[in-house]
Amino acid sequence: MAKNKNKGQPRNYTLESGVARFGKSKTYHKKAVYKFLKKKTPKQASGLKPAFIEKKIDGAKNGGTRMVRVRKLANNYPTQDTPVEKGIKQYFAKHVRRVRPTITPGVVAIILAGVHKGKRVVILKQLPTGLILVTGPFSINGCPVRRINQRFLIATSTKIDISSVKVPEKLNDDYFRRIKAGKKQAKKEGDIFDATKKEYKPSEERKTDQKALDKDVLQAIAKHPEGKALKAYLRHNFALTKGQYPHKMTF
């Protein structure tokens, strides 16, 4: 099919004096509008059903016919829009959990915040929520197996081979989630100023899991070429002295 060279260009144009090159009569014949003036295209029946139907009505003064709606309108309308129930969408569960490339299983990291800040711990794995599962071990520096956000960890260049360590599958986010107490019970007379808080105590199950996990981690530390020095390294807390700057240090 040959391309139209004059596509997009006007049939008429103005001269330098502002006068059109072709007059109205010439432009009329160039466009050939006269060919389509008496030509009528037949109307195509639309597939839509009519909204009104003509019905006959008795009575001399009623006009004989009347247009009636096919679908009657509602007599009453609600004053407020009915709320649409939307299902709960778990957007947080669909997030992609990105972890720094330096945080890998077996790497020794430094905790920066919390009760155990300054302690060196061993990274075990990443949980589905993005939190990092770490352990002291507890028998060395008193840090139990716990989950912590990666923003509060500094990964060091020291790494332990923990391929032989078996981390139980039950050590997930539900395992560490504490059960909240129910609604506050009505205080009895005399207990109005009782503000004592119940201290958290680990269950026997957690103590058993901690001992079993520490046993495997300690065996992995013993296999390290510098096992004795590594134990002392994990035992001592990280601290900065005068003149030391963390942004200039290589961990």
PDB file of C-alpha atoms in Angstrom:
ATOM      1  CA  MET A   1       0.000   0.000   0.000  1.00  0.00           C
ATOM      2  CA  ALA A   2       1.438   3.359  -1.094  1.00  0.00           C
ATOM      3  CA  LYS A   3       1.958   5.945   1.592  1.00  0.00           C
ATOM      4  CA  ASN A   4       0.141   9.273   1.310  1.00  0.00           C
ATOM      5  CA  LYS A   5       2.816  11.944   0.936  1.00  0.00           C
ATOM      6  CA  ASN A   6       0.373  14.775   1.694  1.00  0.00           C
ATOM      7  CA  LYS A   7      -0.756  13.289   4.986  1.00  0.00           C
ATOM      8  CA  GLY A   8      -0.841  15.924   7.693  1.00  0.00           C
ATOM      9  CA  GLN A   9      -0.354  18.805   5.254  1.00  0.00           C
ATOM     10  CA  PRO A  10      -3.167  21.326   4.560  1.00  0.00           C
ATOM     11  CA  ARG A  11      -4.732  21.453   1.107  1.00  0.00           C
ATOM     12  CA  ASN A  12      -4.638  25.243   1.155  1.00  0.00           C
ATOM     13  CA  TYR A  13      -1.920  27.586   2.339  1.00  0.00           C
ATOM     14  CA  THR A  14      -1.434  31.312   2.764  1.00  0.00           C
ATOM     15  CA  LEU A  15       0.768  33.493   0.645  1.00  0.00           C
ATOM     16  CA  GLU A  16       3.155  36.146   1.936  1.00  0.00           C
ATOM     17  CA  SER A  17       0.452  38.812   1.781  1.00  0.00           C
ATOM     18  CA  GLY A  18      -1.858  36.756   4.023  1.00  0.00           C
ATOM     19  CA  VAL A  19      -4.200  35.792   1.168  1.00  0.00           C
ATOM     20  CA  ALA A  20      -5.119  32.104   0.768  1.00  0.00           C
ATOM     21  CA  ARG A  21      -3.655  30.383  -2.278  1.00  0.00           C
ATOM     22  CA  PHE A  22      -7.005  28.783  -3.254  1.00  0.00           C
ATOM     23  CA  GLY A  23     -10.414  30.368  -2.918  1.00  0.00           C
ATOM     24  CA  LYS A  24     -13.515  28.847  -1.327  1.00  0.00           C
ATOM     25  CA  SER A  25     -14.807  27.443  -4.624  1.00  0.00           C
ATOM     26  CA  LYS A  26     -11.499  25.780  -5.483  1.00  0.00           C
ATOM     27  CA  THR A  27     -11.122  24.370  -1.993  1.00  0.00           C
ATOM     28  CA  TYR A  28     -14.694  23.036  -2.128  1.00  0.00           C
ATOM     29  CA  HIS A  29     -13.949  21.111  -5.334  1.00  0.00           C
ATOM     30  CA  LYS A  30     -10.584  19.885  -4.062  1.00  0.00           C
ATOM     31  CA  LYS A  31     -12.209  18.406  -0.969  1.00  0.00           C
ATOM     32  CA  ALA A  32     -15.061  16.920  -3.051  1.00  0.00           C
ATOM     33  CA  VAL A  33     -17.534  17.494  -0.258  1.00  0.00           C
ATOM     34  CA  TYR A  34     -20.427  17.545  -2.764  1.00  0.00           C
ATOM     35  CA  LYS A  35     -20.099  13.777  -3.216  1.00  0.00           C
ATOM     36  CA  PHE A  36     -21.124  13.116   0.396  1.00  0.00           C
ATOM     37  CA  LEU A  37     -23.844  15.735   0.904  1.00  0.00           C
ATOM     38  CA  LYS A  38     -26.780  13.603  -0.298  1.00  0.00           C
ATOM     39  CA  LYS A  39     -25.267  10.312   0.754  1.00  0.00           C
ATOM     40  CA  LYS A  40     -26.916   8.873   3.855  1.00  0.00           C
ATOM     41  CA  THR A  41     -25.636   5.922   5.818  1.00  0.00           C
ATOM     42  CA  PRO A  42     -28.310   3.562   7.113  1.00  0.00           C
ATOM     43  CA  LYS A  43     -28.726   3.534  10.859  1.00  0.00           C
ATOM     44  CA  GLN A  44     -27.714   0.312  12.517  1.00  0.00           C
ATOM     45  CA  ALA A  45     -29.981  -1.077  15.178  1.00  0.00           C
ATOM     46  CA  SER A  46     -28.246  -0.931  18.535  1.00  0.00           C
ATOM     47  CA  GLY A  47     -28.273  -4.015  20.731  1.00  0.00           C
ATOM     48  CA  LEU A  48     -29.390  -2.008  23.766  1.00  0.00           C
ATOM     49  CA  LYS A  49     -32.877  -2.582  25.072  1.00  0.00           C
ATOM     50  CA  PRO A  50     -35.134   0.496  25.190  1.00  0.00           C
ATOM     51  CA  ALA A  51     -35.538   2.112  28.590  1.00  0.00           C
ATOM     52  CA  PHE A  52     -39.160   3.159  27.872  1.00  0.00           C
ATOM     53  CA  ILE A  53     -42.156   1.380  26.339  1.00  0.00           C
ATOM     54  CA  GLU A  54     -45.190   3.092  24.853  1.00  0.00           C
ATOM     55  CA  LYS A  55     -48.443   1.884  26.416  1.00  0.00           C
ATOM     56  CA  LYS A  56     -52.026   2.707  25.550  1.00  0.00           C
ATOM     57  CA  ILE A  57     -54.090   4.457  28.204  1.00  0.00           C
ATOM     58  CA  ASP A  58     -57.848   4.643  28.294  1.00  0.00           C
ATOM     59  CA  GLY A  59     -59.621   7.931  28.728  1.00  0.00           C
ATOM     60  CA  ALA A  60     -60.282  10.760  26.316  1.00  0.00           C
ATOM     61  CA  LYS A  61     -58.289  13.306  28.311  1.00  0.00           C
ATOM     62  CA  ASN A  62     -55.222  11.119  28.990  1.00  0.00           C
ATOM     63  CA  GLY A  63     -53.597  11.463  25.584  1.00  0.00           C
ATOM     64  CA  GLY A  64     -54.079   7.867  24.485  1.00  0.00           C
ATOM     65  CA  THR A  65     -50.464   6.719  25.075  1.00  0.00           C
ATOM     66  CA  ARG A  66     -47.839   7.156  27.694  1.00  0.00           C
ATOM     67  CA  MET A  67     -44.114   6.273  27.952  1.00  0.00           C
ATOM     68  CA  VAL A  68     -43.494   3.870  30.820  1.00  0.00           C
ATOM     69  CA  ARG A  69     -40.100   2.765  32.144  1.00  0.00           C
ATOM     70  CA  VAL A  70     -39.175  -0.858  31.564  1.00  0.00           C
ATOM     71  CA  ARG A  71     -37.311  -0.971  34.854  1.00  0.00           C
ATOM     72  CA  LYS A  72     -39.049   0.862  37.642  1.00  0.00           C
ATOM     73  CA  LEU A  73     -37.042   3.174  39.849  1.00  0.00           C
ATOM     74  CA  ALA A  74     -36.744   2.560  43.571  1.00  0.00           C
ATOM     75  CA  ASN A  75     -39.283   4.291  45.769  1.00  0.00           C
ATOM     76  CA  ASN A  76     -36.864   4.821  48.653  1.00  0.00           C
ATOM     77  CA  TYR A  77     -33.160   5.615  48.657  1.00  0.00           C
ATOM     78  CA  PRO A  78     -30.766   5.228  51.612  1.00  0.00           C
ATOM     79  CA  THR A  79     -29.643   8.446  53.252  1.00  0.00           C
ATOM     80  CA  GLN A  80     -26.096   7.062  53.625  1.00  0.00           C
ATOM     81  CA  ASP A  81     -23.997   4.823  51.434  1.00  0.00           C
ATOM     82  CA  THR A  82     -23.884   1.244  52.628  1.00  0.00           C
ATOM     83  CA  PRO A  83     -20.370   0.370  53.820  1.00  0.00           C
ATOM     84  CA  VAL A  84     -18.546  -2.215  51.762  1.00  0.00           C
ATOM     85  CA  GLU A  85     -16.866  -4.899  53.815  1.00  0.00           C
ATOM     86  CA  LYS A  86     -13.290  -5.348  52.674  1.00  0.00           C
ATOM     87  CA  GLY A  87     -11.255  -8.347  53.657  1.00  0.00           C
ATOM     88  CA  ILE A  88      -8.095  -7.914  55.669  1.00  0.00           C
ATOM     89  CA  LYS A  89      -5.057  -7.924  53.410  1.00  0.00           C
ATOM     90  CA  GLN A  90      -1.802  -8.947  55.022  1.00  0.00           C
ATOM     91  CA  TYR A  91       0.477  -6.529  53.217  1.00  0.00           C
ATOM     92  CA  PHE A  92       3.271  -6.932  55.778  1.00  0.00           C
ATOM     93  CA  ALA A  93       3.474 -10.670  55.112  1.00  0.00           C
ATOM     94  CA  LYS A  94       4.021 -10.010  51.386  1.00  0.00           C
ATOM     95  CA  HIS A  95       6.993  -7.692  51.843  1.00  0.00           C
ATOM     96  CA  VAL A  96      10.352  -8.787  50.500  1.00  0.00           C
ATOM     97  CA  ARG A  97      12.782  -9.208  53.398  1.00  0.00           C
ATOM     98  CA  ARG A  98      16.116  -7.819  52.290  1.00  0.00           C
ATOM     99  CA  VAL A  99      19.155  -8.397  54.476  1.00  0.00           C
ATOM    100  CA  ARG A 100      22.598  -6.853  54.222  1.00  0.00           C
ATOM    101  CA  PRO A 101      25.028  -9.141  52.389  1.00  0.00           C
ATOM    102  CA  THR A 102      27.383  -9.126  55.387  1.00  0.00           C
ATOM    103  CA  ILE A 103      24.751 -10.716  57.653  1.00  0.00           C
ATOM    104  CA  THR A 104      24.976 -14.441  56.933  1.00  0.00           C
ATOM    105  CA  PRO A 105      24.658 -17.541  59.166  1.00  0.00           C
ATOM    106  CA  GLY A 106      27.783 -18.075  61.254  1.00  0.00           C
ATOM    107  CA  VAL A 107      28.964 -14.451  61.259  1.00  0.00           C
ATOM    108  CA  VAL A 108      29.837 -12.925  64.633  1.00  0.00           C
ATOM    109  CA  ALA A 109      27.901  -9.671  65.106  1.00  0.00           C
ATOM    110  CA  ILE A 110      27.824  -6.905  67.724  1.00  0.00           C
ATOM    111  CA  ILE A 111      24.510  -5.878  69.305  1.00  0.00           C
ATOM    112  CA  LEU A 112      24.072  -2.095  69.431  1.00  0.00           C
ATOM    113  CA  ALA A 113      20.885  -1.686  71.492  1.00  0.00           C
ATOM    114  CA  GLY A 114      18.769  -3.424  74.069  1.00  0.00           C
ATOM    115  CA  VAL A 115      19.554  -5.332  77.237  1.00  0.00           C
ATOM    116  CA  HIS A 116      22.474  -7.157  75.610  1.00  0.00           C
ATOM    117  CA  LYS A 117      24.047  -4.161  73.844  1.00  0.00           C
ATOM    118  CA  GLY A 118      27.782  -4.464  73.324  1.00  0.00           C
ATOM    119  CA  LYS A 119      27.736  -8.267  73.343  1.00  0.00           C
ATOM    120  CA  ARG A 120      29.103 -10.341  70.504  1.00  0.00           C
ATOM    121  CA  VAL A 121      26.702 -12.988  69.228  1.00  0.00           C
ATOM    122  CA  VAL A 122      26.562 -15.648  66.507  1.00  0.00           C
ATOM    123  CA  ILE A 123      24.012 -15.237  63.703  1.00  0.00           C
ATOM    124  CA  LEU A 124      21.956 -18.396  63.115  1.00  0.00           C
ATOM    125  CA  LYS A 125      19.402 -17.533  60.398  1.00  0.00           C
ATOM    126  CA  GLN A 126      16.841 -15.041  59.139  1.00  0.00           C
ATOM    127  CA  LEU A 127      13.197 -15.397  60.185  1.00  0.00           C
ATOM    128  CA  PRO A 128      10.195 -14.867  57.836  1.00  0.00           C
ATOM    129  CA  THR A 129       9.484 -11.439  59.388  1.00  0.00           C
ATOM    130  CA  GLY A 130      12.992 -10.252  58.473  1.00  0.00           C
ATOM    131  CA  LEU A 131      14.370 -10.419  62.027  1.00  0.00           C
ATOM    132  CA  ILE A 132      17.709 -12.119  62.652  1.00  0.00           C
ATOM    133  CA  LEU A 133      17.988 -15.105  65.002  1.00  0.00           C
ATOM    134  CA  VAL A 134      21.147 -14.880  67.156  1.00  0.00           C
ATOM    135  CA  THR A 135      22.638 -16.600  70.187  1.00  0.00           C
ATOM    136  CA  GLY A 136      25.508 -15.748  72.570  1.00  0.00           C
ATOM    137  CA  PRO A 137      25.923 -18.631  73.285  1.00  0.00           C
ATOM    138  CA  PHE A 138      24.296 -18.220  76.686  1.00  0.00           C
ATOM    139  CA  SER A 139      26.980 -20.220  78.498  1.00  0.00           C
ATOM    140  CA  ILE A 140      29.695 -17.802  77.285  1.00  0.00           C
ATOM    141  CA  ASN A 141      28.273 -14.276  77.515  1.00  0.00           C
ATOM    142  CA  GLY A 142      24.749 -14.726  78.912  1.00  0.00           C
ATOM    143  CA  CYS A 143      22.917 -13.776  75.703  1.00  0.00           C
ATOM    144  CA  PRO A 144      20.121 -16.290  75.011  1.00  0.00           C
ATOM    145  CA  VAL A 145      18.749 -17.217  71.619  1.00  0.00           C
ATOM    146  CA  ARG A 146      16.656 -14.261  70.519  1.00  0.00           C
ATOM    147  CA  ARG A 147      15.549 -12.352  67.435  1.00  0.00           C
ATOM    148  CA  ILE A 148      16.777  -8.848  66.652  1.00  0.00           C
ATOM    149  CA  ASN A 149      16.447  -6.319  63.855  1.00  0.00           C
ATOM    150  CA  GLN A 150      19.413  -6.109  61.494  1.00  0.00           C
ATOM    151  CA  ARG A 151      19.695  -2.345  62.022  1.00  0.00           C
ATOM    152  CA  PHE A 152      20.925  -3.053  65.569  1.00  0.00           C
ATOM    153  CA  LEU A 153      23.701  -5.402  64.423  1.00  0.00           C
ATOM    154  CA  ILE A 154      27.241  -4.759  63.190  1.00  0.00           C
ATOM    155  CA  ALA A 155      28.567  -7.735  61.255  1.00  0.00           C
ATOM    156  CA  THR A 156      32.256  -8.506  61.794  1.00  0.00           C
ATOM    157  CA  SER A 157      34.703 -10.316  59.540  1.00  0.00           C
ATOM    158  CA  THR A 158      34.847 -13.251  61.985  1.00  0.00           C
ATOM    159  CA  LYS A 159      32.828 -16.241  60.824  1.00  0.00           C
ATOM    160  CA  ILE A 160      32.139 -19.693  62.259  1.00  0.00           C
ATOM    161  CA  ASP A 161      31.167 -22.763  60.255  1.00  0.00           C
ATOM    162  CA  ILE A 162      27.731 -23.656  61.688  1.00  0.00           C
ATOM    163  CA  SER A 163      26.756 -26.149  58.970  1.00  0.00           C
ATOM    164  CA  SER A 164      26.705 -28.879  61.643  1.00  0.00           C
ATOM    165  CA  VAL A 165      24.430 -26.824  63.940  1.00  0.00           C
ATOM    166  CA  LYS A 166      20.816 -27.968  63.728  1.00  0.00           C
ATOM    167  CA  VAL A 167      18.474 -25.033  64.306  1.00  0.00           C
ATOM    168  CA  PRO A 168      15.009 -26.439  65.183  1.00  0.00           C
ATOM    169  CA  GLU A 169      12.177 -25.405  62.855  1.00  0.00           C
ATOM    170  CA  LYS A 170      10.048 -24.427  65.841  1.00  0.00           C
ATOM    171  CA  LEU A 171      12.394 -21.481  66.499  1.00  0.00           C
ATOM    172  CA  ASN A 172      10.232 -19.105  64.473  1.00  0.00           C
ATOM    173  CA  ASP A 173       8.432 -15.823  65.177  1.00  0.00           C
ATOM    174  CA  ASP A 174       5.549 -17.544  66.974  1.00  0.00           C
ATOM    175  CA  TYR A 175       8.022 -19.240  69.311  1.00  0.00           C
ATOM    176  CA  PHE A 176       9.314 -15.892  70.607  1.00  0.00           C
ATOM    177  CA  ARG A 177       5.966 -14.087  70.656  1.00  0.00           C
ATOM    178  CA  ARG A 178       4.866 -13.505  74.244  1.00  0.00           C
ATOM    179  CA  ILE A 179       1.269 -14.156  75.213  1.00  0.00           C
ATOM    180  CA  LYS A 180      -0.374 -10.920  76.288  1.00  0.00           C
ATOM    181  CA  ALA A 181      -2.627 -10.889  79.314  1.00  0.00           C
ATOM    182  CA  GLY A 182      -6.369 -10.512  78.822  1.00  0.00           C
ATOM    183  CA  LYS A 183      -8.515  -7.586  79.887  1.00  0.00           C
ATOM    184  CA  LYS A 184      -7.569  -5.942  83.150  1.00  0.00           C
ATOM    185  CA  GLN A 185      -9.442  -7.468  85.994  1.00  0.00           C
ATOM    186  CA  ALA A 186     -11.199  -5.229  88.457  1.00  0.00           C
ATOM    187  CA  LYS A 187      -8.875  -4.542  91.353  1.00  0.00           C
ATOM    188  CA  LYS A 188     -10.032  -5.398  94.803  1.00  0.00           C
ATOM    189  CA  GLU A 189     -10.180  -2.929  97.634  1.00  0.00           C
ATOM    190  CA  GLY A 190      -6.731  -2.223  99.008  1.00  0.00           C
ATOM    191  CA  ASP A 191      -4.973  -3.032  95.682  1.00  0.00           C
ATOM    192  CA  ILE A 192      -5.494   0.419  94.167  1.00  0.00           C
ATOM    193  CA  PHE A 193      -1.846   1.462  94.507  1.00  0.00           C
ATOM    194  CA  ASP A 194      -0.421  -1.973  93.722  1.00  0.00           C
ATOM    195  CA  ALA A 195       1.830  -1.278  90.715  1.00  0.00           C
ATOM    196  CA  THR A 196       4.032  -4.381  90.854  1.00  0.00           C
ATOM    197  CA  LYS A 197       4.909  -5.860  87.464  1.00  0.00           C
ATOM    198  CA  LYS A 198       5.315  -9.542  86.829  1.00  0.00           C
ATOM    199  CA  GLU A 199       8.867 -10.373  85.804  1.00  0.00           C
ATOM    200  CA  TYR A 200       9.337 -12.498  82.723  1.00  0.00           C
ATOM    201  CA  LYS A 201      10.660 -15.989  83.394  1.00  0.00           C
ATOM    202  CA  PRO A 202      11.657 -18.325  80.552  1.00  0.00           C
ATOM    203  CA  SER A 203       9.791 -21.600  80.330  1.00  0.00           C
ATOM    204  CA  GLU A 204      11.382 -25.007  80.776  1.00  0.00           C
ATOM    205  CA  GLU A 205      10.966 -25.663  77.060  1.00  0.00           C
ATOM    206  CA  ARG A 206      13.034 -22.616  76.179  1.00  0.00           C
ATOM    207  CA  LYS A 207      15.747 -23.594  78.665  1.00  0.00           C
ATOM    208  CA  THR A 208      15.971 -27.070  77.125  1.00  0.00           C
ATOM    209  CA  ASP A 209      16.145 -25.664  73.589  1.00  0.00           C
ATOM    210  CA  GLN A 210      18.831 -23.180  74.678  1.00  0.00           C
ATOM    211  CA  LYS A 211      21.061 -25.927  76.106  1.00  0.00           C
ATOM    212  CA  ALA A 212      20.695 -28.115  73.014  1.00  0.00           C
ATOM    213  CA  LEU A 213      21.476 -25.211  70.675  1.00  0.00           C
ATOM    214  CA  ASP A 214      24.444 -23.999  72.755  1.00  0.00           C
ATOM    215  CA  LYS A 215      25.916 -27.494  72.687  1.00  0.00           C
ATOM    216  CA  ASP A 216      26.032 -27.517  68.869  1.00  0.00           C
ATOM    217  CA  VAL A 217      27.336 -23.933  68.647  1.00  0.00           C
ATOM    218  CA  LEU A 218      30.118 -24.625  71.184  1.00  0.00           C
ATOM    219  CA  GLN A 219      31.211 -27.652  69.161  1.00  0.00           C
ATOM    220  CA  ALA A 220      31.365 -25.477  66.038  1.00  0.00           C
ATOM    221  CA  ILE A 221      33.460 -22.903  67.932  1.00  0.00           C
ATOM    222  CA  ALA A 222      35.827 -25.640  69.143  1.00  0.00           C
ATOM    223  CA  LYS A 223      36.434 -26.727  65.516  1.00  0.00           C
ATOM    224  CA  HIS A 224      37.564 -23.205  64.609  1.00  0.00           C
ATOM    225  CA  PRO A 225      41.381 -22.839  64.233  1.00  0.00           C
ATOM    226  CA  GLU A 226      41.346 -20.155  66.946  1.00  0.00           C
ATOM    227  CA  GLY A 227      38.681 -21.688  69.148  1.00  0.00           C
ATOM    228  CA  LYS A 228      40.118 -20.581  72.504  1.00  0.00           C
ATOM    229  CA  ALA A 229      40.686 -17.010  71.361  1.00  0.00           C
ATOM    230  CA  LEU A 230      37.206 -16.979  69.806  1.00  0.00           C
ATOM    231  CA  LYS A 231      35.597 -17.895  73.131  1.00  0.00           C
ATOM    232  CA  ALA A 232      37.415 -15.022  74.834  1.00  0.00           C
ATOM    233  CA  TYR A 233      36.372 -12.751  71.961  1.00  0.00           C
ATOM    234  CA  LEU A 234      32.706 -13.634  72.469  1.00  0.00           C
ATOM    235  CA  ARG A 235      32.976 -13.326  76.244  1.00  0.00           C
ATOM    236  CA  HIS A 236      34.188  -9.707  76.254  1.00  0.00           C
ATOM    237  CA  ASN A 237      31.832  -6.857  75.376  1.00  0.00           C
ATOM    238  CA  PHE A 238      32.550  -4.387  72.620  1.00  0.00           C
ATOM    239  CA  ALA A 239      33.436  -0.863  73.789  1.00  0.00           C
ATOM    240  CA  LEU A 240      35.080   2.252  72.404  1.00  0.00           C
ATOM    241  CA  THR A 241      37.843   4.152  74.150  1.00  0.00           C
ATOM    242  CA  LYS A 242      38.985   7.730  73.672  1.00  0.00           C
ATOM    243  CA  GLY A 243      40.157   8.423  70.126  1.00  0.00           C
ATOM    244  CA  GLN A 244      38.392   5.424  68.569  1.00  0.00           C
ATOM    245  CA  TYR A 245      35.815   6.153  65.875  1.00  0.00           C
ATOM    246  CA  PRO A 246      33.477   3.378  64.679  1.00  0.00           C
ATOM    247  CA  HIS A 247      33.139   4.797  61.156  1.00  0.00           C
ATOM    248  CA  LYS A 248      36.914   4.474  60.706  1.00  0.00           C
ATOM    249  CA  MET A 249      37.159   0.938  62.102  1.00  0.00           C
ATOM    250  CA  THR A 250      37.116  -2.328  60.187  1.00  0.00           C
ATOM    251  CA  PHE A 251      35.137  -4.921  62.077  1.00  0.00           C
TER     252      PHE A 251
END
